[in-house]
Coordinates of C-alpha atoms in Angstrom, one line a residue:
P1 CA 21.5 -54.0 0.6
L2 CA 25.1 -53.5 -0.6
F3 CA 26.5 -54.6 2.7
E4 CA 24.2 -57.7 2.8
G5 CA 25.2 -58.6 -0.8
A6 CA 28.9 -58.3 0.1
M7 CA 28.5 -60.4 3.2
R8 CA 26.5 -63.1 1.2
E9 CA 29.4 -63.1 -1.4
E10 CA 32.0 -63.4 1.4
H11 CA 30.0 -66.2 3.0
R12 CA 29.6 -68.0 -0.3
E13 CA 33.5 -67.7 -1.1
R14 CA 34.4 -68.8 2.4
T15 CA 32.0 -71.9 2.3
H16 CA 33.2 -72.8 -1.2
G17 CA 36.9 -72.6 -0.1
Y18 CA 36.0 -74.7 3.0
V19 CA 34.4 -77.4 0.9
S20 CA 37.2 -77.3 -1.6
A21 CA 39.6 -78.0 1.4
V22 CA 37.6 -81.0 2.3
A23 CA 37.8 -82.3 -1.2
A24 CA 41.6 -81.9 -1.2
A25 CA 41.8 -83.7 2.1
L26 CA 39.7 -86.6 0.8
E27 CA 42.3 -87.6 -1.8
G28 CA 44.5 -89.2 0.9
A29 CA 41.7 -91.2 2.6
P30 CA 40.4 -93.8 0.1
D31 CA 38.9 -96.1 2.7
A32 CA 35.6 -95.6 4.6
D33 CA 37.2 -95.0 7.9
G34 CA 39.6 -92.4 6.4
L35 CA 36.5 -90.7 4.7
E36 CA 34.6 -90.5 7.9
G37 CA 37.6 -89.3 9.6
V38 CA 38.2 -86.4 7.3
L39 CA 34.5 -85.4 7.3
G40 CA 34.2 -85.6 11.1
H41 CA 37.3 -83.4 11.3
F42 CA 35.8 -80.7 9.1
S43 CA 32.2 -80.9 10.4
I44 CA 32.6 -78.2 13.0
G45 CA 30.0 -75.4 11.9
L46 CA 29.6 -77.2 8.6
C47 CA 27.3 -80.1 7.8
L48 CA 29.3 -82.5 5.3
A49 CA 28.6 -85.5 3.3
V50 CA 29.8 -87.4 0.3
A51 CA 27.3 -88.8 -2.3
D52 CA 28.2 -91.3 -5.1
E53 CA 27.2 -90.7 -8.7
R54 CA 23.7 -92.2 -7.9
G55 CA 23.2 -89.7 -5.0
T56 CA 23.7 -92.4 -2.3
V57 CA 25.0 -91.0 1.1
S58 CA 26.4 -93.2 3.9
P59 CA 24.3 -93.3 7.1
K60 CA 26.7 -91.0 9.0
G61 CA 26.6 -88.6 6.2
L62 CA 22.9 -88.4 6.4
E63 CA 23.2 -87.9 10.1
R64 CA 25.3 -84.9 9.6
L65 CA 23.1 -83.5 6.8
S66 CA 20.0 -83.9 9.1
Q67 CA 21.6 -81.4 11.4
C68 CA 21.3 -78.7 8.7
L69 CA 18.5 -80.0 6.4
D70 CA 15.0 -81.2 6.6
P71 CA 14.4 -84.8 5.2
S72 CA 12.4 -83.2 2.4
E73 CA 15.3 -80.9 1.4
V74 CA 18.0 -83.8 1.2
D75 CA 16.9 -85.4 -2.1
P76 CA 16.7 -82.3 -4.2
L77 CA 20.0 -81.2 -2.8
L78 CA 21.6 -84.5 -3.7
A79 CA 20.2 -84.3 -7.2
L80 CA 21.9 -81.0 -7.7
D81 CA 25.0 -80.9 -9.8
T82 CA 27.9 -78.8 -8.8
G83 CA 27.2 -75.3 -7.7
F84 CA 25.5 -73.6 -4.6
R85 CA 22.0 -72.9 -3.4
W86 CA 20.5 -70.6 -0.9
L87 CA 17.9 -72.3 1.4
A88 CA 15.5 -70.6 3.7
D89 CA 15.9 -71.3 7.3
R90 CA 13.2 -72.3 9.8
G91 CA 14.4 -69.6 12.2
A92 CA 16.1 -66.3 11.5
G93 CA 18.6 -66.2 8.7
E94 CA 19.4 -68.5 5.7
R95 CA 21.6 -71.6 4.8
L96 CA 24.0 -72.0 1.9
A97 CA 24.6 -75.4 0.2
V98 CA 27.7 -75.9 -1.8
V99 CA 28.1 -79.0 -4.0
L100 CA 31.5 -79.7 -5.5
P101 CA 33.0 -82.7 -7.4
A102 CA 34.7 -85.4 -5.1
P103 CA 38.2 -86.8 -6.0
L104 CA 38.3 -90.2 -7.6
G105 CA 38.2 -93.2 -5.1
A106 CA 36.8 -90.9 -2.3
V107 CA 33.6 -92.9 -2.1
P108 CA 34.4 -96.4 -0.9
F109 CA 30.6 -97.4 -0.8
G110 CA 29.6 -96.8 -4.4
P111 CA 30.6 -95.7 -7.9
G112 CA 32.9 -92.7 -7.5
E113 CA 33.6 -91.3 -11.0
H114 CA 31.0 -88.5 -10.5
A115 CA 30.9 -88.4 -6.8
R116 CA 30.1 -85.1 -5.1
I117 CA 30.8 -83.4 -1.7
V118 CA 27.8 -81.6 -0.2
G119 CA 28.3 -78.8 2.4
V120 CA 25.7 -76.8 4.2
Q121 CA 26.4 -73.8 6.4
G122 CA 23.9 -71.5 8.3
F123 CA 23.9 -67.8 7.5
R124 CA 22.3 -66.8 10.8
G125 CA 25.3 -65.1 12.3
I126 CA 25.8 -62.9 9.2
Q127 CA 22.2 -62.0 9.1
N128 CA 22.6 -60.9 12.7
R129 CA 25.5 -58.8 11.7
V130 CA 23.6 -57.3 8.8
A131 CA 20.8 -56.5 11.1
T132 CA 23.2 -54.9 13.7
V133 CA 24.7 -52.8 10.8
R134 CA 21.4 -51.9 9.5
V135 CA 20.3 -50.7 13.0
L136 CA 23.6 -48.8 13.4
L137 CA 23.2 -47.4 10.0
L138 CA 19.6 -46.1 10.7
T139 CA 20.8 -44.8 14.0
F140 CA 23.5 -43.0 12.3
L141 CA 21.2 -41.6 9.8
C142 CA 18.7 -40.4 12.3
L143 CA 21.5 -38.7 14.2
A144 CA 22.9 -37.1 11.1
V145 CA 19.5 -35.9 10.1
A146 CA 18.8 -34.6 13.6
L147 CA 22.2 -33.0 13.8
T148 CA 21.9 -31.6 10.2
T149 CA 18.4 -30.2 11.1
L150 CA 19.6 -28.5 14.3
M151 CA 22.7 -27.1 12.5
G152 CA 20.4 -25.9 9.7
Y153 CA 17.9 -24.5 12.1
A154 CA 20.7 -22.7 14.0
A155 CA 22.3 -21.5 10.7
L156 CA 18.8 -20.5 9.4
T157 CA 18.0 -18.5 12.5
R158 CA 21.3 -16.7 12.8
L159 CA 21.6 -16.0 9.0
I160 CA 18.0 -15.4 8.1
V161 CA 15.3 -15.4 10.8
R162 CA 16.9 -13.1 13.2
P163 CA 18.1 -10.6 10.5
I164 CA 14.7 -10.5 9.0
G165 CA 13.1 -10.0 12.5
R166 CA 15.4 -7.0 13.1
L167 CA 14.6 -5.6 9.7
G168 CA 11.0 -6.0 10.3
R169 CA 11.3 -4.1 13.6
T170 CA 13.2 -1.4 11.7
V171 CA 10.5 -1.1 9.1
E172 CA 7.8 -0.7 11.9
K173 CA 10.0 2.2 13.3
L174 CA 10.1 3.8 9.8
H175 CA 6.3 3.2 9.6
A176 CA 5.8 5.0 12.8
G177 CA 7.7 8.2 11.5
D178 CA 11.2 7.3 12.7
L179 CA 13.1 8.0 9.4
G180 CA 16.5 7.9 11.2
A181 CA 16.1 4.1 11.9
E182 CA 18.5 2.0 10.2
A183 CA 18.6 -1.9 9.8
P184 CA 21.7 -3.7 11.1
I185 CA 23.9 -5.1 8.5
E186 CA 23.9 -8.9 9.2
G187 CA 22.8 -12.3 8.0
A188 CA 23.2 -13.7 4.5
H189 CA 24.7 -11.8 1.7
E190 CA 21.2 -11.2 0.2
L191 CA 19.9 -9.9 3.5
Q192 CA 22.8 -7.6 3.9
A193 CA 22.2 -6.2 0.4
L194 CA 18.6 -5.8 1.4
S195 CA 19.4 -4.0 4.7
H196 CA 21.7 -1.7 2.7
A197 CA 19.0 -1.0 0.2
F198 CA 16.5 -0.4 3.0
N199 CA 18.9 2.0 4.7
R200 CA 19.4 3.9 1.5
L201 CA 15.5 4.1 1.2
G202 CA 15.2 5.4 4.7
R203 CA 17.8 8.0 4.1
K204 CA 16.3 9.1 0.9
L205 CA 12.8 9.4 2.5
S206 CA 14.3 11.6 5.2
E207 CA 15.9 13.7 2.6
D208 CA 12.7 13.9 0.7
E209 CA 10.8 14.9 3.8
Q210 CA 13.2 17.7 4.6
R211 CA 12.9 19.0 1.1
I212 CA 9.2 18.7 1.1
A213 CA 9.1 20.5 4.5
H214 CA 11.2 23.2 3.0
Q215 CA 9.1 23.5 -0.1
L216 CA 5.9 23.6 1.9
S217 CA 7.4 26.4 4.1
E218 CA 8.3 28.3 0.9
L219 CA 4.8 27.7 -0.4
R220 CA 3.2 29.0 2.6
L221 CA 5.2 32.2 2.4
V222 CA 4.4 32.4 -1.3
N223 CA 0.7 31.8 -0.6
A224 CA 0.8 34.4 2.2
E225 CA 2.2 36.9 -0.2
L226 CA -0.3 35.8 -2.9
G227 CA -3.1 36.3 -0.4
K228 CA -1.8 39.8 0.5
T229 CA -1.5 40.7 -3.2
Q230 CA -5.0 39.4 -3.8
D231 CA -6.3 41.3 -0.8
H232 CA -4.6 44.4 -2.1
L233 CA -6.0 44.0 -5.5
I234 CA -9.5 43.5 -4.0
R235 CA -9.1 46.6 -2.0
S236 CA -7.8 48.6 -5.0
E237 CA -10.7 47.7 -7.0
K238 CA -13.0 48.4 -4.1
L239 CA -11.5 51.8 -3.9
A240 CA -11.8 52.4 -7.6
S241 CA -15.5 51.6 -7.2
V242 CA -15.7 53.9 -4.3
G243 CA -14.0 56.6 -6.3
Q244 CA -16.7 56.1 -9.1
L245 CA -19.6 56.1 -6.5
A246 CA -18.2 59.0 -4.7
A247 CA -18.4 61.3 -7.8
G248 CA -22.1 60.5 -7.9
V249 CA -22.5 61.1 -4.1
A250 CA -21.0 64.4 -4.5
H251 CA -23.6 65.5 -6.9
E252 CA -26.4 63.6 -5.0
I253 CA -25.9 65.3 -1.6
G254 CA -25.7 68.9 -3.2
N255 CA -29.5 69.1 -3.2
P256 CA -30.2 68.1 0.3
I257 CA -27.5 70.6 1.5
A258 CA -28.8 73.4 -0.5
I259 CA -32.4 72.7 0.8
A260 CA -31.0 72.6 4.4
L261 CA -29.1 75.9 3.9
G262 CA -32.2 77.4 2.4
Y263 CA -34.4 76.5 5.3
L264 CA -31.7 77.8 7.7
E265 CA -31.4 81.1 6.0
M266 CA -35.3 81.5 6.1
S267 CA -35.3 80.7 9.8
R268 CA -32.9 83.5 10.5
R269 CA -35.3 86.1 9.0
A270 CA -36.7 88.4 11.7
D271 CA -40.3 88.0 10.3
T272 CA -40.3 84.2 10.6
S273 CA -42.7 83.0 13.2
D274 CA -41.8 80.5 15.7
E275 CA -44.0 77.9 14.1
E276 CA -42.3 78.5 10.7
R277 CA -38.8 78.5 12.3
K278 CA -39.7 75.1 13.9
E279 CA -40.9 73.7 10.5
F280 CA -37.8 75.0 8.7
T281 CA -35.6 73.4 11.3
T282 CA -37.4 70.1 10.9
R283 CA -37.0 70.1 7.1
S284 CA -33.4 71.1 7.4
I285 CA -32.8 68.0 9.7
E286 CA -34.6 65.7 7.3
A287 CA -32.3 67.0 4.4
I288 CA -29.1 66.6 6.5
Q289 CA -30.2 63.1 7.6
R290 CA -30.7 62.1 3.8
V291 CA -27.0 63.2 3.4
S292 CA -25.9 61.2 6.5
V293 CA -27.6 58.1 5.0
I294 CA -25.9 58.4 1.7
L295 CA -22.5 59.0 3.3
R296 CA -22.9 56.2 5.8
D297 CA -23.7 53.7 3.0
L298 CA -20.7 54.8 1.1
L299 CA -18.5 54.5 4.2
D300 CA -19.8 51.1 5.1
F301 CA -19.1 49.9 1.5
S302 CA -15.4 51.5 1.5
R303 CA -14.6 50.1 5.0
P304 CA -11.8 47.5 4.9
A305 CA -13.0 43.8 5.5
Q306 CA -10.3 42.8 8.1
G307 CA -11.8 40.5 10.8
E308 CA -15.0 40.1 8.7
E309 CA -17.1 37.2 9.4
L310 CA -17.2 34.5 6.7
R311 CA -21.1 34.2 6.8
C312 CA -23.8 36.8 6.0
D313 CA -27.4 37.1 5.0
A314 CA -27.6 37.4 1.2
G315 CA -31.0 39.0 1.3
E316 CA -29.6 42.0 3.5
A317 CA -26.6 42.3 1.4
V318 CA -28.9 42.7 -1.7
K319 CA -30.9 45.3 0.1
Q320 CA -28.0 47.4 1.3
C321 CA -26.5 47.3 -2.3
V322 CA -29.6 48.7 -3.8
Q323 CA -29.9 51.4 -1.0
L324 CA -26.2 52.2 -1.7
L325 CA -26.7 52.4 -5.6
S326 CA -29.9 54.0 -5.9
P327 CA -28.9 57.6 -5.5
Q328 CA -26.1 57.2 -8.1
P329 CA -26.5 59.5 -11.2
R330 CA -24.8 56.6 -13.1
L331 CA -27.9 54.6 -12.6
R332 CA -30.5 57.3 -13.3
H333 CA -31.5 55.6 -16.5
V334 CA -31.8 52.3 -14.8
T335 CA -34.9 50.9 -12.7
L336 CA -33.0 49.1 -10.0
E337 CA -35.1 46.5 -8.2
A338 CA -34.5 44.0 -5.4
V339 CA -36.3 40.6 -5.3
V340 CA -35.6 39.1 -1.8
A341 CA -37.2 36.2 0.0
E342 CA -38.6 37.0 3.4
E343 CA -36.7 34.1 5.1
P344 CA -33.1 34.3 6.2
L345 CA -30.6 33.5 3.4
P346 CA -27.3 32.6 5.1
I347 CA -24.3 32.0 2.7
A348 CA -20.5 31.3 3.5
L349 CA -19.2 34.6 2.2
G350 CA -18.5 37.9 4.2
E351 CA -20.9 40.8 3.7
H352 CA -18.4 43.2 2.5
R353 CA -17.1 40.8 -0.1
L354 CA -20.5 40.0 -1.4
A355 CA -21.4 43.7 -1.5
Q356 CA -18.3 44.4 -3.7
V357 CA -19.2 41.6 -6.1
L358 CA -22.8 43.0 -6.4
V359 CA -21.8 46.6 -6.7
N360 CA -19.3 45.6 -9.5
L361 CA -22.0 43.6 -11.5
V362 CA -24.6 46.3 -11.0
L363 CA -22.2 49.1 -12.4
N364 CA -21.3 46.8 -15.4
A365 CA -25.0 46.2 -15.9
A366 CA -25.7 50.1 -15.8
D367 CA -22.8 50.6 -18.5
A368 CA -24.1 47.9 -20.6
T369 CA -27.8 49.4 -20.7
E370 CA -26.6 52.9 -20.9
T371 CA -28.3 53.5 -24.3
K372 CA -31.2 51.3 -23.9
P373 CA -34.7 52.8 -23.1
G374 CA -36.5 51.3 -20.1
A375 CA -33.3 49.8 -18.8
R376 CA -33.9 47.5 -15.7
V377 CA -31.5 45.8 -13.4
I378 CA -32.8 43.2 -11.0
L379 CA -31.0 41.8 -7.9
M380 CA -32.6 38.6 -6.8
A381 CA -31.8 36.4 -3.6
A382 CA -33.8 33.2 -3.1
R383 CA -33.5 29.7 -1.8
R384 CA -33.1 26.8 -4.4
G385 CA -33.3 23.6 -2.3
E386 CA -30.3 23.4 0.0
Y387 CA -28.6 26.3 -1.9
V388 CA -29.0 30.1 -1.9
E389 CA -29.1 31.7 -5.4
V390 CA -28.1 35.3 -5.7
R391 CA -28.7 36.6 -9.3
V392 CA -28.0 40.1 -11.1
S393 CA -29.8 40.4 -14.4
D394 CA -30.4 43.2 -16.9
N395 CA -32.2 43.7 -20.1
G396 CA -29.0 44.7 -21.9
P397 CA -27.4 43.3 -25.1
G398 CA -25.5 40.6 -23.2
I399 CA -21.8 39.5 -23.5
P400 CA -20.6 38.8 -27.1
E401 CA -19.6 35.2 -27.7
S402 CA -16.1 36.5 -28.9
V403 CA -15.1 37.8 -25.5
R404 CA -17.0 35.4 -23.0
T405 CA -13.8 33.2 -22.5
H406 CA -11.8 36.3 -21.5
I407 CA -14.2 38.3 -19.2
F408 CA -12.4 36.9 -16.1
D409 CA -8.9 37.6 -17.2
P410 CA -7.2 40.4 -15.3
F411 CA -7.0 43.6 -17.1
F412 CA -9.3 42.6 -19.8
S413 CA -12.1 45.2 -20.5
T414 CA -14.5 46.1 -23.3
K415 CA -14.9 49.7 -22.1
D416 CA -13.2 52.6 -23.4
P417 CA -9.9 53.6 -22.2
G418 CA -10.1 55.4 -18.8
K419 CA -13.6 54.0 -18.0
G420 CA -12.4 50.7 -16.3
T421 CA -9.5 48.8 -14.8
G422 CA -10.2 45.6 -16.4
L423 CA -10.0 44.0 -12.8
G424 CA -13.6 44.0 -11.7
L425 CA -14.9 40.6 -12.9
S426 CA -11.5 39.1 -12.3
I427 CA -11.8 40.2 -8.6
C428 CA -15.3 39.1 -8.4
Y429 CA -14.2 35.6 -9.8
S430 CA -11.4 35.2 -7.2
I431 CA -13.7 36.3 -4.3
L432 CA -16.4 33.7 -5.3
T433 CA -13.9 30.9 -6.0
A434 CA -12.1 31.5 -2.7
A435 CA -15.6 31.0 -1.0
G436 CA -16.0 27.7 -2.8
G437 CA -18.0 28.9 -6.0
D438 CA -17.6 27.8 -9.5
N439 CA -18.6 29.0 -12.9

């Protein structure tokens, strides 16, 4: 639009100057022949005519105007005072009509005081130039946009798309476990800063992984040492229980041995018949077998639990515990009972570990009911839905509220000094919690 406006203004100025030149030339041609000669000389590409003050035009002037104007356009143009007017063309383009005052005496065929010179020139060639420039401008703009887009795409690809793609592949490597993968430092400034930050993150993750692996290794060693220490404590408490049981066993096996020795002495007498000697031998064997059963139970209980299976039958463990503890003088005042279901009662705990827990609880129950007449301790094993319940109950006074929160603490004991280590219930708690139990 700016270019077209400039062309219009240039065309108006040129046409105006052309018509002004015609007006200057008419000052030297006062007769009709001179007038027509001047107008004919300048009528190349320009339709010229001179009208008197009444708007009358010579026939030759009308003929020249008809080359540029329709008959209907002549009268309105002749009625125009000085100035210019744009007229629409029947074809492509427009026409410019310029009306200027004519010099005095330049109109020999009528009043000339207010005569006018009329010039009409087409704008078709300029319109074509404007159209050409418009096409060139649009073509240039399209090429500029295409070139800018291509350059922008190339720059975007080199500075952003490719670096982001490489950074994404590096992230995939890091996700796959390759903590040594580093993103290349390339692309725009922000992407380079992002790559630097990502590489620092990768190095930090690698350092953290090495530190965690080292800490895990140390924790495994500590856990192994704790496991050994715990096993040692369990073994020590078990040996302490064995020591307490051994004192009772020593007293318990004295009677069967004395009986066996008496029968053997009687069988050595000369006056003993063969039938009596055979009966004495049988009774001696029975007494010695009783001793063997007592000692075997104690040895089974004291045997180390290395390689022990992590499952056992709770009912069988309860029965063996009762069989082991029944001969103990420490439990002479107690009626020890076993209530066990007939069906198998498998649990996720080794037999030796469960026996140690039961022995400790029964011995504590015996100590708690030492002064109670008609003391009873009941060991029960039964199925409760999908669980197996093992219970040790007694009719003693129970545990006071003031010490219930401390009974599982190591070295805590309510017994007199020298009668307990304070580790029994703590060891029982650690055994059961290691097997998945809870209080």
